[in-house]
Short mmCIF file of C-alpha atoms and ligand atoms in Angstrom, two decimals:
data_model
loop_
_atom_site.label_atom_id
_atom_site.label_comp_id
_atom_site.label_asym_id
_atom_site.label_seq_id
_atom_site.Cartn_x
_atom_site.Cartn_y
_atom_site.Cartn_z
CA UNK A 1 0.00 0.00 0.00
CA UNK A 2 2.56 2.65 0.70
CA UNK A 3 4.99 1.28 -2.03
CA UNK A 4 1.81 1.91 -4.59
CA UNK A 5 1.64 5.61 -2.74
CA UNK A 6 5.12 6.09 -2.63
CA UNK A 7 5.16 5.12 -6.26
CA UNK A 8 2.23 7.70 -6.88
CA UNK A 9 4.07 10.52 -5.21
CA UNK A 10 6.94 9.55 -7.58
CA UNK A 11 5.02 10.48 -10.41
CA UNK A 12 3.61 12.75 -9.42
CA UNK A 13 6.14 14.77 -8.75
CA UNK A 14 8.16 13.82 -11.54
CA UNK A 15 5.35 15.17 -13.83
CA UNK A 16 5.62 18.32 -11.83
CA UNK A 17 9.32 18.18 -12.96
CA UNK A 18 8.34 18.36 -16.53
CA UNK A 19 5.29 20.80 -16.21
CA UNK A 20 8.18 23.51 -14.59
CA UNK A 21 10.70 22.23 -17.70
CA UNK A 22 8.19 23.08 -20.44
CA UNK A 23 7.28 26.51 -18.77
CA UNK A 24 10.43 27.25 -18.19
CA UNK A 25 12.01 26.79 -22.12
CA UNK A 26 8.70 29.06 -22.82
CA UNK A 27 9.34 31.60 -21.01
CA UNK A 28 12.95 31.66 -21.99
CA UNK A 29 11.71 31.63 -25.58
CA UNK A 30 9.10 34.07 -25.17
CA UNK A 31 11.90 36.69 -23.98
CA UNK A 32 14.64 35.56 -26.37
CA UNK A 33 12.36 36.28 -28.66
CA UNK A 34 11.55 40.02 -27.73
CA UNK A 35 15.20 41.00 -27.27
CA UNK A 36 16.79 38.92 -29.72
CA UNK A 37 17.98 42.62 -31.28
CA UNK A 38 21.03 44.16 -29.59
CA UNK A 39 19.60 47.41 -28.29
CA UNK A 40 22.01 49.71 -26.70
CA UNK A 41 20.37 50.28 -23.35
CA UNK A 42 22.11 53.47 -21.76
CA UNK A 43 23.02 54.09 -17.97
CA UNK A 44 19.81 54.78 -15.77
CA UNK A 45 17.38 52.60 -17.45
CA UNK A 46 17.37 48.92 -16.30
CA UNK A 47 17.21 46.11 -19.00
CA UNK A 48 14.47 44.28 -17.39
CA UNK A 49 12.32 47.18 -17.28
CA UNK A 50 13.39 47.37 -20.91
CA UNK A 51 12.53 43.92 -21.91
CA UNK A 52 9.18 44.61 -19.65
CA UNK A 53 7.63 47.03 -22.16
CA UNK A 54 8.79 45.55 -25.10
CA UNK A 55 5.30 43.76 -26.09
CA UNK A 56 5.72 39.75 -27.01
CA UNK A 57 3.20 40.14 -29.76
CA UNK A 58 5.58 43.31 -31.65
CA UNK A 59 9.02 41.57 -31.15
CA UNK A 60 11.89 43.83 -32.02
CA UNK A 61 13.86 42.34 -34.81
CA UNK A 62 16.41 44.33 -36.89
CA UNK A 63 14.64 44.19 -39.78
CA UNK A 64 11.58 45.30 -38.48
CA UNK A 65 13.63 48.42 -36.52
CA UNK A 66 15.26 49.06 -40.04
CA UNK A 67 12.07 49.90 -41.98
CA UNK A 68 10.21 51.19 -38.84
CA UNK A 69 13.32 53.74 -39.28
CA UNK A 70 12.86 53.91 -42.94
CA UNK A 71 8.90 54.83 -42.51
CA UNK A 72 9.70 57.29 -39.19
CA UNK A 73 11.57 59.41 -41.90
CA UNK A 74 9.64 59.20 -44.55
CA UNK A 75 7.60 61.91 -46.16
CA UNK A 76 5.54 60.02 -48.21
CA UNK A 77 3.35 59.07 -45.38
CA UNK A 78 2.54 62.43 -45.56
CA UNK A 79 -1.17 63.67 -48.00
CA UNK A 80 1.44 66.34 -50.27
CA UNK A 81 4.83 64.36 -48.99
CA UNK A 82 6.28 67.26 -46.94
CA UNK A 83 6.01 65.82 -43.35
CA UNK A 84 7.39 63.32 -41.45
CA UNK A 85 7.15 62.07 -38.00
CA UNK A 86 10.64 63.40 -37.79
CA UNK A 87 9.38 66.82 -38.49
CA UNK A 88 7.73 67.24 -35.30
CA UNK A 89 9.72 64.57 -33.32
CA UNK A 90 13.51 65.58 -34.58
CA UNK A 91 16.51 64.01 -33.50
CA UNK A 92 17.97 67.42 -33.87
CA UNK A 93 15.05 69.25 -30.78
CA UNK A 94 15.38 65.58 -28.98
CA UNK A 95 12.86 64.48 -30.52
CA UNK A 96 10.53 67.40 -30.58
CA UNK A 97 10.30 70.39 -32.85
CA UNK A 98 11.46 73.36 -30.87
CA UNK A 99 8.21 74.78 -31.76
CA UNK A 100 5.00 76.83 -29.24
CA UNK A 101 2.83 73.84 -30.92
CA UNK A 102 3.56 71.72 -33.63
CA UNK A 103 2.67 72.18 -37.64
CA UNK A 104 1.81 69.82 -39.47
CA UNK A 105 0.73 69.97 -43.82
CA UNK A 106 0.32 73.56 -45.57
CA UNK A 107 1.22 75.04 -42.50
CA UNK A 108 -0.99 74.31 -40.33
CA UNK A 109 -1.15 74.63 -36.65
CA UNK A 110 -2.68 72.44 -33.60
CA UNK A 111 -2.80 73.48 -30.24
CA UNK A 112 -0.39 71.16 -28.48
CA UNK A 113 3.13 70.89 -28.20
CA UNK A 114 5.26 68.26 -29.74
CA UNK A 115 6.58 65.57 -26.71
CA UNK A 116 9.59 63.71 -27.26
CA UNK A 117 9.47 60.32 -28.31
CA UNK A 118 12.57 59.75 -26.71
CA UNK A 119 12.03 56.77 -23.60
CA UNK A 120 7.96 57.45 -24.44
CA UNK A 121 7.61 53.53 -24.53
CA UNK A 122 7.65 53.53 -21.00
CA UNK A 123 4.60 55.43 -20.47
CA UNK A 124 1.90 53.57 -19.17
CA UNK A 125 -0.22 55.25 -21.97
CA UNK A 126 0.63 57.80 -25.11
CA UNK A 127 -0.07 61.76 -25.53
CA UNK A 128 -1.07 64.21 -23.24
CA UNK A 129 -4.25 62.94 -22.28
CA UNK A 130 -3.36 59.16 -22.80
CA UNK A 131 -5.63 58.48 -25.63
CA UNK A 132 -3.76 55.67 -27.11
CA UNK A 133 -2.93 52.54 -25.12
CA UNK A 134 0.50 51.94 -26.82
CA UNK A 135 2.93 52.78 -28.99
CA UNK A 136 1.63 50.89 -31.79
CA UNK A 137 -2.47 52.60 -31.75
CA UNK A 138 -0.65 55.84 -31.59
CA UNK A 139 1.20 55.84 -34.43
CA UNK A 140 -1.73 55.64 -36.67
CA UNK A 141 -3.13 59.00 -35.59
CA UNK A 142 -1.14 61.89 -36.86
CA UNK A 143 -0.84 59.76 -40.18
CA UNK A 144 -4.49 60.71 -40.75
CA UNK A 145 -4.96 63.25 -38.59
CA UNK A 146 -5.98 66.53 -41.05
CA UNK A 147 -3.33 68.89 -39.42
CA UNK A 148 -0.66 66.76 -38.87
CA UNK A 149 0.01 64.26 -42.07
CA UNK A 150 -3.20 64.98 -43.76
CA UNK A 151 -4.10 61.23 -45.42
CA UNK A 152 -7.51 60.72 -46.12
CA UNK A 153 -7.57 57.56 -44.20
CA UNK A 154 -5.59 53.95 -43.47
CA UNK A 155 -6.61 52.67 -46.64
CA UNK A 156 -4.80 55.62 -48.77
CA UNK A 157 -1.94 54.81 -46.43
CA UNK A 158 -1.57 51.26 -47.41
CA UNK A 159 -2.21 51.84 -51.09
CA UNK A 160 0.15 54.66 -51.43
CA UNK A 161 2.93 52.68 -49.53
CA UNK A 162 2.18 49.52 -51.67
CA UNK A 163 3.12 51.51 -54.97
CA UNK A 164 6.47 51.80 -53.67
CA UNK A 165 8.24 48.55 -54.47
CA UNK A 166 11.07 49.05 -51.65
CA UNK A 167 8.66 48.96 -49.01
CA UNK A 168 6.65 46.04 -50.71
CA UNK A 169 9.39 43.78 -50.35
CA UNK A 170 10.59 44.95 -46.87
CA UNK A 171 6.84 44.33 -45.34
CA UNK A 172 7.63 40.39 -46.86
CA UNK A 173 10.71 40.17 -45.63
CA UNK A 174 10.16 41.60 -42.33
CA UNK A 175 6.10 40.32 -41.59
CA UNK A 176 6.26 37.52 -44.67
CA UNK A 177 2.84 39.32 -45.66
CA UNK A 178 1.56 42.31 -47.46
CA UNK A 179 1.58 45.93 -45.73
CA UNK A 180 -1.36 46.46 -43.33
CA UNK A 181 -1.57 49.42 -41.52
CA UNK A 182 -1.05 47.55 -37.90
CA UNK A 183 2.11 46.52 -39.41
CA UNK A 184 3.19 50.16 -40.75
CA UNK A 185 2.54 51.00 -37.09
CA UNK A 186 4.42 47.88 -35.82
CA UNK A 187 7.42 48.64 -37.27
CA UNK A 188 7.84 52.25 -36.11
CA UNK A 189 6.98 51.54 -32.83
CA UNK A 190 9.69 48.65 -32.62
CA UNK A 191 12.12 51.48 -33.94
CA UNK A 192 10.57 53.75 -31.27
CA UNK A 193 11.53 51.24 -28.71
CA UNK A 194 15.13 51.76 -29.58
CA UNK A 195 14.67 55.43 -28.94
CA UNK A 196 16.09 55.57 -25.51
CA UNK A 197 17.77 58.30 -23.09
CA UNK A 198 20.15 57.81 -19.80
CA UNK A 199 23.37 58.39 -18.97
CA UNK A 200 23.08 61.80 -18.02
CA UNK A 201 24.81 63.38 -15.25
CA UNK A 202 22.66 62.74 -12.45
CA UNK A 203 22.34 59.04 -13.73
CA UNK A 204 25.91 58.94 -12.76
CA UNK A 205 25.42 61.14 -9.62
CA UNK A 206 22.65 58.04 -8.77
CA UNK A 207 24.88 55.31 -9.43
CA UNK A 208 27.57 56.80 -7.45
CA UNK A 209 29.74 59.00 -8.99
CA UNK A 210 29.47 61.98 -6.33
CA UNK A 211 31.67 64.59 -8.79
CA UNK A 212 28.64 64.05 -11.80
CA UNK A 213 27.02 67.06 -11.09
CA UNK A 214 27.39 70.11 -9.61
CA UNK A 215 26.74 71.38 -5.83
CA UNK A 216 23.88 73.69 -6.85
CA UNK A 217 21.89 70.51 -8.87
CA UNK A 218 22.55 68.19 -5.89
CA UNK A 219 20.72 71.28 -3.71
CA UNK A 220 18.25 70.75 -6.42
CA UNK A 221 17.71 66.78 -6.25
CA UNK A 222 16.94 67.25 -2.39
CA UNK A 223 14.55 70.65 -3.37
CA UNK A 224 12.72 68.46 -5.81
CA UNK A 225 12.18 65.44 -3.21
CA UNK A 226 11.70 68.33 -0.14
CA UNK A 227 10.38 71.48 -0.38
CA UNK A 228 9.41 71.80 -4.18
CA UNK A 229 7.67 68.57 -4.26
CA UNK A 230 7.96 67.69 -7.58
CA UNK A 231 8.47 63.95 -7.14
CA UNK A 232 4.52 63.91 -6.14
CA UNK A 233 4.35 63.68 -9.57
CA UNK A 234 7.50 63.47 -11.51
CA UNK A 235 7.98 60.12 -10.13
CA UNK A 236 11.82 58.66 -9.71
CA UNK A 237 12.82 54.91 -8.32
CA UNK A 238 14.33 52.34 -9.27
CA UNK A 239 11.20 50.75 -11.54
CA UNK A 240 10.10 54.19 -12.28
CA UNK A 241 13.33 56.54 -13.51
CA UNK A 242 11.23 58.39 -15.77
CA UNK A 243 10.37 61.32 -13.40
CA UNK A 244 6.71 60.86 -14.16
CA UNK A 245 3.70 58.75 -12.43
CA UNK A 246 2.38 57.94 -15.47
CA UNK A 247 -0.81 60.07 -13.94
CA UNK A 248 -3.10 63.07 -14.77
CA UNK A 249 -3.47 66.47 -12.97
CA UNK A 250 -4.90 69.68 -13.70
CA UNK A 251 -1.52 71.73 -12.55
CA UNK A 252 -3.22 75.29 -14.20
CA UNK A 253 -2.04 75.75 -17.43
CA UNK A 254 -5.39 74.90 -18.91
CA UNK A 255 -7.59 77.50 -17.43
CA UNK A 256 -10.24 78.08 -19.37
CA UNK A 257 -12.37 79.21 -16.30
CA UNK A 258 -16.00 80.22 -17.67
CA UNK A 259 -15.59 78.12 -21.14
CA UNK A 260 -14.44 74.36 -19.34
CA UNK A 261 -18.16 73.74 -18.30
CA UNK A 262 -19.85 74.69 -21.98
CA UNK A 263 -17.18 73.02 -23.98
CA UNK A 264 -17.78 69.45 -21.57
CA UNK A 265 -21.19 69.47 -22.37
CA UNK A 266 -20.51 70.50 -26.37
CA UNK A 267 -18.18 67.02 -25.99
CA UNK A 268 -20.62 65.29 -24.39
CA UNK A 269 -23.08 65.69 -26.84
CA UNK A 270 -20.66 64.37 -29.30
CA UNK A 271 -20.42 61.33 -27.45
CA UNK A 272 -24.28 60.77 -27.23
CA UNK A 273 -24.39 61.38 -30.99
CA UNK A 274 -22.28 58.70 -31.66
CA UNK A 275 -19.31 61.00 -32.99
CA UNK A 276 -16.59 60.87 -30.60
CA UNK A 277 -14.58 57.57 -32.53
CA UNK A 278 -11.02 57.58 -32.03
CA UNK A 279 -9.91 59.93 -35.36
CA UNK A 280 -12.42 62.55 -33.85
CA UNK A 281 -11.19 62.41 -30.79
CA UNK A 282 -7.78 62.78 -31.98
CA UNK A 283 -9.02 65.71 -34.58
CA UNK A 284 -10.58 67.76 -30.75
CA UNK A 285 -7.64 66.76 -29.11
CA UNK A 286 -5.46 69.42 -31.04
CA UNK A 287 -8.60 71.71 -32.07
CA UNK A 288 -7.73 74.72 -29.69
CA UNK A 289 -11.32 74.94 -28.86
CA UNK A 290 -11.24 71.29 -27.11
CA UNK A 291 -8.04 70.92 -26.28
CA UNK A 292 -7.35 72.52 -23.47
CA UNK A 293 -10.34 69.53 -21.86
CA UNK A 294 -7.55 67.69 -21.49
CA UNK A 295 -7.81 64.48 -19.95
CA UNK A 296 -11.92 64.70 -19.80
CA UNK A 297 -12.30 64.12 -23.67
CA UNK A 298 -11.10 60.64 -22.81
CA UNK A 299 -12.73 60.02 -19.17
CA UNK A 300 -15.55 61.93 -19.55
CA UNK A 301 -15.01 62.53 -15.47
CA UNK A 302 -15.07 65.90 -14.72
CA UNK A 303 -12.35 65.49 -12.23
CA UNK A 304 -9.93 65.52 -15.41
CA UNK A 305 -11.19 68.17 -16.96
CA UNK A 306 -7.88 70.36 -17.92
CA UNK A 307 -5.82 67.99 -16.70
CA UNK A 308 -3.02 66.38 -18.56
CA UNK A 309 -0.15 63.56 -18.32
CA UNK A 310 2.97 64.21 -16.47
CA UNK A 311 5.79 64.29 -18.44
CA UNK A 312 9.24 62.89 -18.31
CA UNK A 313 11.79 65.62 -17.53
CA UNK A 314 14.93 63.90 -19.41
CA UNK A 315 16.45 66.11 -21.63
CA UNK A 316 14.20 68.58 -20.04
CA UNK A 317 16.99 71.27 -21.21
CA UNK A 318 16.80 70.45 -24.67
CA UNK A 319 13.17 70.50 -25.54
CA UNK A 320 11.85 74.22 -24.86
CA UNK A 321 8.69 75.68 -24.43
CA UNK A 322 7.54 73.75 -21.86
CA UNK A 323 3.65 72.51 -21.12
CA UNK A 324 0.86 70.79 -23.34
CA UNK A 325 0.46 73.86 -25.25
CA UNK A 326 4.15 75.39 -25.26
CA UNK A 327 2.94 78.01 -22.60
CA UNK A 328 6.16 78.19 -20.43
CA UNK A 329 9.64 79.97 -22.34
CA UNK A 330 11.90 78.52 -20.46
CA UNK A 331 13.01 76.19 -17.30
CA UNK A 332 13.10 79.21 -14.59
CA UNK A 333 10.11 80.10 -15.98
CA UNK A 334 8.23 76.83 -15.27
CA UNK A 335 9.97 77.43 -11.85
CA UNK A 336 7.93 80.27 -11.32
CA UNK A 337 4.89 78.91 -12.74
CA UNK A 338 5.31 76.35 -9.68
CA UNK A 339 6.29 78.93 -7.06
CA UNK A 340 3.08 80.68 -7.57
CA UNK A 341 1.04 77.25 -7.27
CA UNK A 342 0.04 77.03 -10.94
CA UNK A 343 -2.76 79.40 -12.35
CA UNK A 344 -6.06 79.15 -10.20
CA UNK A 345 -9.20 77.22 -11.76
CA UNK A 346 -11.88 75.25 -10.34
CA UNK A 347 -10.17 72.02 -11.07
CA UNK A 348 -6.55 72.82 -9.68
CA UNK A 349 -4.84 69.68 -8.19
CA UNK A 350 -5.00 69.65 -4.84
CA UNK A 351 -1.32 69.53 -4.66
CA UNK A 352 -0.57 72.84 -6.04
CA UNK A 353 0.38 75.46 -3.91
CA UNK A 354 3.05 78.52 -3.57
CA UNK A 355 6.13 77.08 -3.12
CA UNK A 356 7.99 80.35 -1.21
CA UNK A 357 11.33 79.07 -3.13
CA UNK A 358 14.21 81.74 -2.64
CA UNK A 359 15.96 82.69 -5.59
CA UNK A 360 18.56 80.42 -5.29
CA UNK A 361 16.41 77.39 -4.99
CA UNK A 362 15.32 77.73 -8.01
CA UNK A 363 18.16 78.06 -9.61
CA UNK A 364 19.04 75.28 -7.84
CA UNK A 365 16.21 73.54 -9.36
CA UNK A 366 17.04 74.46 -12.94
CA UNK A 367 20.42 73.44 -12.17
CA UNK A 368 18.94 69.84 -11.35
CA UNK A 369 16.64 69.97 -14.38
CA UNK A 370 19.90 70.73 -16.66
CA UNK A 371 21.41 67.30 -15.01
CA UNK A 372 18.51 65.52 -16.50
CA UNK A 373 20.62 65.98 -20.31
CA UNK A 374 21.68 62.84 -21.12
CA UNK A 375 22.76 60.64 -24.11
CA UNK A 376 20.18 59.59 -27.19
CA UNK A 377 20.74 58.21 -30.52
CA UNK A 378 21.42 61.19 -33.00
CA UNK A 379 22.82 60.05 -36.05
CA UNK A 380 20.70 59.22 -39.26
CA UNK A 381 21.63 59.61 -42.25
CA UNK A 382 17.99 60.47 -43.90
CA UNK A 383 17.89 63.24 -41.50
CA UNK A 384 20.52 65.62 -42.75
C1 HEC B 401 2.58 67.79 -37.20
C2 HEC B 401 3.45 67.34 -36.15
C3 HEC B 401 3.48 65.88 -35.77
C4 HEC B 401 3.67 64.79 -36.60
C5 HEC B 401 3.81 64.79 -38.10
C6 HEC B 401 3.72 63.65 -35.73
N1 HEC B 401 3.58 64.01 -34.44
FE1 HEC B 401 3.72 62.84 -32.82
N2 HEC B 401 3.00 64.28 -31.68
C7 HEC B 401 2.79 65.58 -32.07
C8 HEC B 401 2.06 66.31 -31.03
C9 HEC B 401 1.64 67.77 -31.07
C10 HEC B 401 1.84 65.36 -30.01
C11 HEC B 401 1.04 65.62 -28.73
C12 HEC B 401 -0.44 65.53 -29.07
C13 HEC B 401 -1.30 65.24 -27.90
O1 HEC B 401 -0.81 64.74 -26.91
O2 HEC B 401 -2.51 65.48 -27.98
C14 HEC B 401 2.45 64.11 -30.44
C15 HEC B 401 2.51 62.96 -29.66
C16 HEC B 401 3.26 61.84 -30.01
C17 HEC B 401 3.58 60.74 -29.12
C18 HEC B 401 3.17 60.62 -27.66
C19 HEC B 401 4.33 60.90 -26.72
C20 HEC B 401 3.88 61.16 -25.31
O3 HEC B 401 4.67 61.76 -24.57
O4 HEC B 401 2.77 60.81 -24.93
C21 HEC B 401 4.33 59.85 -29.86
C22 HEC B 401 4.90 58.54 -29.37
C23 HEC B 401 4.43 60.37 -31.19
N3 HEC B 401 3.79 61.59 -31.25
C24 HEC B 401 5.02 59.72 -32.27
C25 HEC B 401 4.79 60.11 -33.59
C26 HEC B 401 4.99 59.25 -34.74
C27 HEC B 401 5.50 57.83 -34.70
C28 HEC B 401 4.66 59.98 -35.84
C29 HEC B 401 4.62 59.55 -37.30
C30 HEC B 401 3.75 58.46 -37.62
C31 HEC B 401 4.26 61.29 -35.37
N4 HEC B 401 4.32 61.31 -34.01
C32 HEC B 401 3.91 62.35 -36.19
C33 HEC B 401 3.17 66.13 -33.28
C34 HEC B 401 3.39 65.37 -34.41
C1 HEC B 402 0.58 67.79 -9.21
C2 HEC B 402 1.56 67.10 -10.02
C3 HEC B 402 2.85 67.84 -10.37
C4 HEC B 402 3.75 68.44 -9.53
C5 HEC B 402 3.69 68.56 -8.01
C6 HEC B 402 4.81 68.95 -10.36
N1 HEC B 402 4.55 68.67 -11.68
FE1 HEC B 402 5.66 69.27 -13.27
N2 HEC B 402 4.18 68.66 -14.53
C7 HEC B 402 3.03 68.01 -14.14
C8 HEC B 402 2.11 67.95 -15.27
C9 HEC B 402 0.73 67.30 -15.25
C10 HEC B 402 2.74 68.63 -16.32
C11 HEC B 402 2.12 68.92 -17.71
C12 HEC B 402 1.03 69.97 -17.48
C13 HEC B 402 0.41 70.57 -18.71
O1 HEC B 402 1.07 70.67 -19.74
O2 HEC B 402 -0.78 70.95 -18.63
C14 HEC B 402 4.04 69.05 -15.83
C15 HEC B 402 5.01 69.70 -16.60
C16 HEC B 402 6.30 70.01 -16.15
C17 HEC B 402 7.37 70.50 -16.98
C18 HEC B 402 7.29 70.73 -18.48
C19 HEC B 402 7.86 69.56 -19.22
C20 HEC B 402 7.64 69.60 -20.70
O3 HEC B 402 8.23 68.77 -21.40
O4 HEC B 402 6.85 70.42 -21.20
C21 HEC B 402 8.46 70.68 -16.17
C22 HEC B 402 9.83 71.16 -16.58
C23 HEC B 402 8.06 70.31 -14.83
N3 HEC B 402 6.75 69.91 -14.86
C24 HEC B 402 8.87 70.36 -13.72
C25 HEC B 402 8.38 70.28 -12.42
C26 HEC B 402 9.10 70.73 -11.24
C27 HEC B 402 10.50 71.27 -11.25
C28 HEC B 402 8.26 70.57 -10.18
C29 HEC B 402 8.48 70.96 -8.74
C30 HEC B 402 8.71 72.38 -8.53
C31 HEC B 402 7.02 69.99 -10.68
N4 HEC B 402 7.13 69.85 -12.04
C32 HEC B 402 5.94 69.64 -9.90
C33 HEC B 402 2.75 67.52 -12.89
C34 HEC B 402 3.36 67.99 -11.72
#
């Protein structure tokens, strides 16, 4: 009787064995088979978190990163062939344009300014107001978005991209398939995903170099944790080193005092008239008479009405004016934005409020804020 048992257990556990085998070569598979390209990942970012965000059904393959490079400079994605996602998201502004807000075909103008795209796959969700998931939804907005690109729609995307016999064979050789517009916006976000930042000073000054940055930015770290409270919301650990919580607050840029209640219910009667599908909501998202609803126009709770997504402050120095709409000129003067406890509106954050910072705290804090600059891949050829 307990020989039979003992004989049961035996099995038992040896099937256990070759359950934790099996699961074991899959997982080791399943990330082999998102990092199987050699991304350089810089200083400050960790490679698990890396591998983390890199989605297992958009594996990053050279190939694919190749033409999702190819299409990220390319014109021709463009309705008259005169813009690029590298126009508004240039190497040159790290990854942004330099520009109040961004302009897109025959000129013309939206009313938000251009984030980086630098690191941006580790945000929890893309834009200001998070209205794409991932990397991959987002990329097929400003293609068709009216200001931006200009295409009619996907299906003029496809068909103008499958008249170009370079790109027909590099969709076969890379998807071993025709182009689809999920795998146009494959590929560029598996190049995106080699877009990364680190290594700047205070990366070092964090992993121990004590001489990385200056006196006046280390008064600044311990201003931004103490006083200042930025890293309420901008976020920094270990996990986290993007200096954001991946979260939404009305910090009074938007203030749009008498008009925010009208323009909800103007949006909320788009919604109950069945017109508020994503490519509207993009089209009101940079229509300076929605806009500034911020995070409402995808909610719909009136808690997030004006409010918008922290952003990462890497390279912070490099991509000026500052805010969703390219309100703020320059770093001291976001200081002083903060100081004064953002602009009052019915929907401030409850975490806004006058700072009292002396003036060498804060330039102390732009001191820190200038430590932020780090390295980022700069060199292509198709964008001299
Ligand atoms: C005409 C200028 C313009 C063009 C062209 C453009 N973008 Fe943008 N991009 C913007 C602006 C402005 C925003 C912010 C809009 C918003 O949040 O409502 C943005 C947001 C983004 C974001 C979100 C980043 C974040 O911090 O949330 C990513 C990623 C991005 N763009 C990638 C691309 C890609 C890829 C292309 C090409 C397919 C592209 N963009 C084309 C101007 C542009
Ligand atoms: C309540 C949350 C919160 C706090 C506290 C906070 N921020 Fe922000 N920060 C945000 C949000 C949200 C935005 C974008 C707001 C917008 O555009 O409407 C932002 C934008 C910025 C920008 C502009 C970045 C860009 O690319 O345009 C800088 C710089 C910045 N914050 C630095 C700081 C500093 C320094 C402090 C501390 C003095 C601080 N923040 C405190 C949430 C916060």
């Amino acid at each position: 009787m307990t020989m039979r048992r003992n004989v049961f257990y035996l099995i038992l556990l040896f099937l256990g064995f070759l359950l934790s085998l099996t699961f074991i070569t899959e997982k080791q598979a399943e990330s082999n088979a998102r990092v199987s390209y050699e991304v350089k990942i810089p200083l400050g970012i960790p490679r698990d978190i890396w591998e983390i965000f890199v989605p297992p059904d958009n594996p990053i393959t050279p190939e694919k990163v190749e033409l999702g490079r190819k299409l990220y400079f390319d014109k021709r994605l463009s309705v008259d062939n005169t813009v690029s996602c590298a126009t508004c998201h240039d190497p040159k502004f790290a990854f942004t344009d330099g520009k109040k807000v961004s302009e897109g075909v025959k000129g013309q103008k939206g009313a938000r300014n251009a984030p980086t795209v630098l690191n941006a796959m580790f945000y929890e969700e893309q834009f200001w107001d998070g209205r794409a998931k991932t990397l991959e939804e987002q990329a097929k907005q400003p293609i068709i978005n009216p200001i931006e690109m200009g295409m009619p729609d996907h299906d003029a995307v496809v068909k103008k991209l499958k008249g170009i016999p370079e790109y027909v064979d590099a969709f076969k050789k890379v998807f071993g398939g025709e182009i689809t517009i999920d795998r146009i916006a494959q590929a560029i976000a598996a190049f995106e995903r080699t877009l990364l930042t680190g290594n700047s000073p205070f990366d070092r000054f964090i992993a121990g170099d004590q001489n990385a940055i200056s006196e006046s930015a280390k008064r600044g770290w311990q201003l931004f944790q103490g006083k200042a409270r930025c890293i309420t919301c901008h976020e920094f650990n270990r996990s986290n080193p993007f200096f954001t919580d991946n979260k939404y607050h009305n910090i009074g840029v938007a203030m749009n005092q008498e008009g925010f209640a009208e323009l909800a219910r103007k949006a909320e009667l788009l919604v109950k008239e069945g017109k508020l599908d994503q490519r509207k909501l993009d089209e009101l998202a940079l229509n300076p008479a929605y806009s500034e609803l911020g995070r409402f126009l995808v909610t719909f709770n009136p808690k997030d009405i004006g409010a918008f997504k922290t952003p990462t402050l890497r390279n912070v120095e490099l991509t000026a004016p500052y805010m969703h709409d390219g309100s703020e000129a320059t770093l001291l003067d976001v200081i002083e934005f903060y100081n004064r406890g953002g602009n009052e509106n019915p929907n401030l954050s409850g975490e806004m409020r006058p700072l009292n910072l002396t003036d060498q705290e804060k330039q102390d804090l732009v001191e820190f804020l200038k430590s932020l600059t780090g390295e980022f891949p700069k060199d292509f050829p198709e964008n001299k």
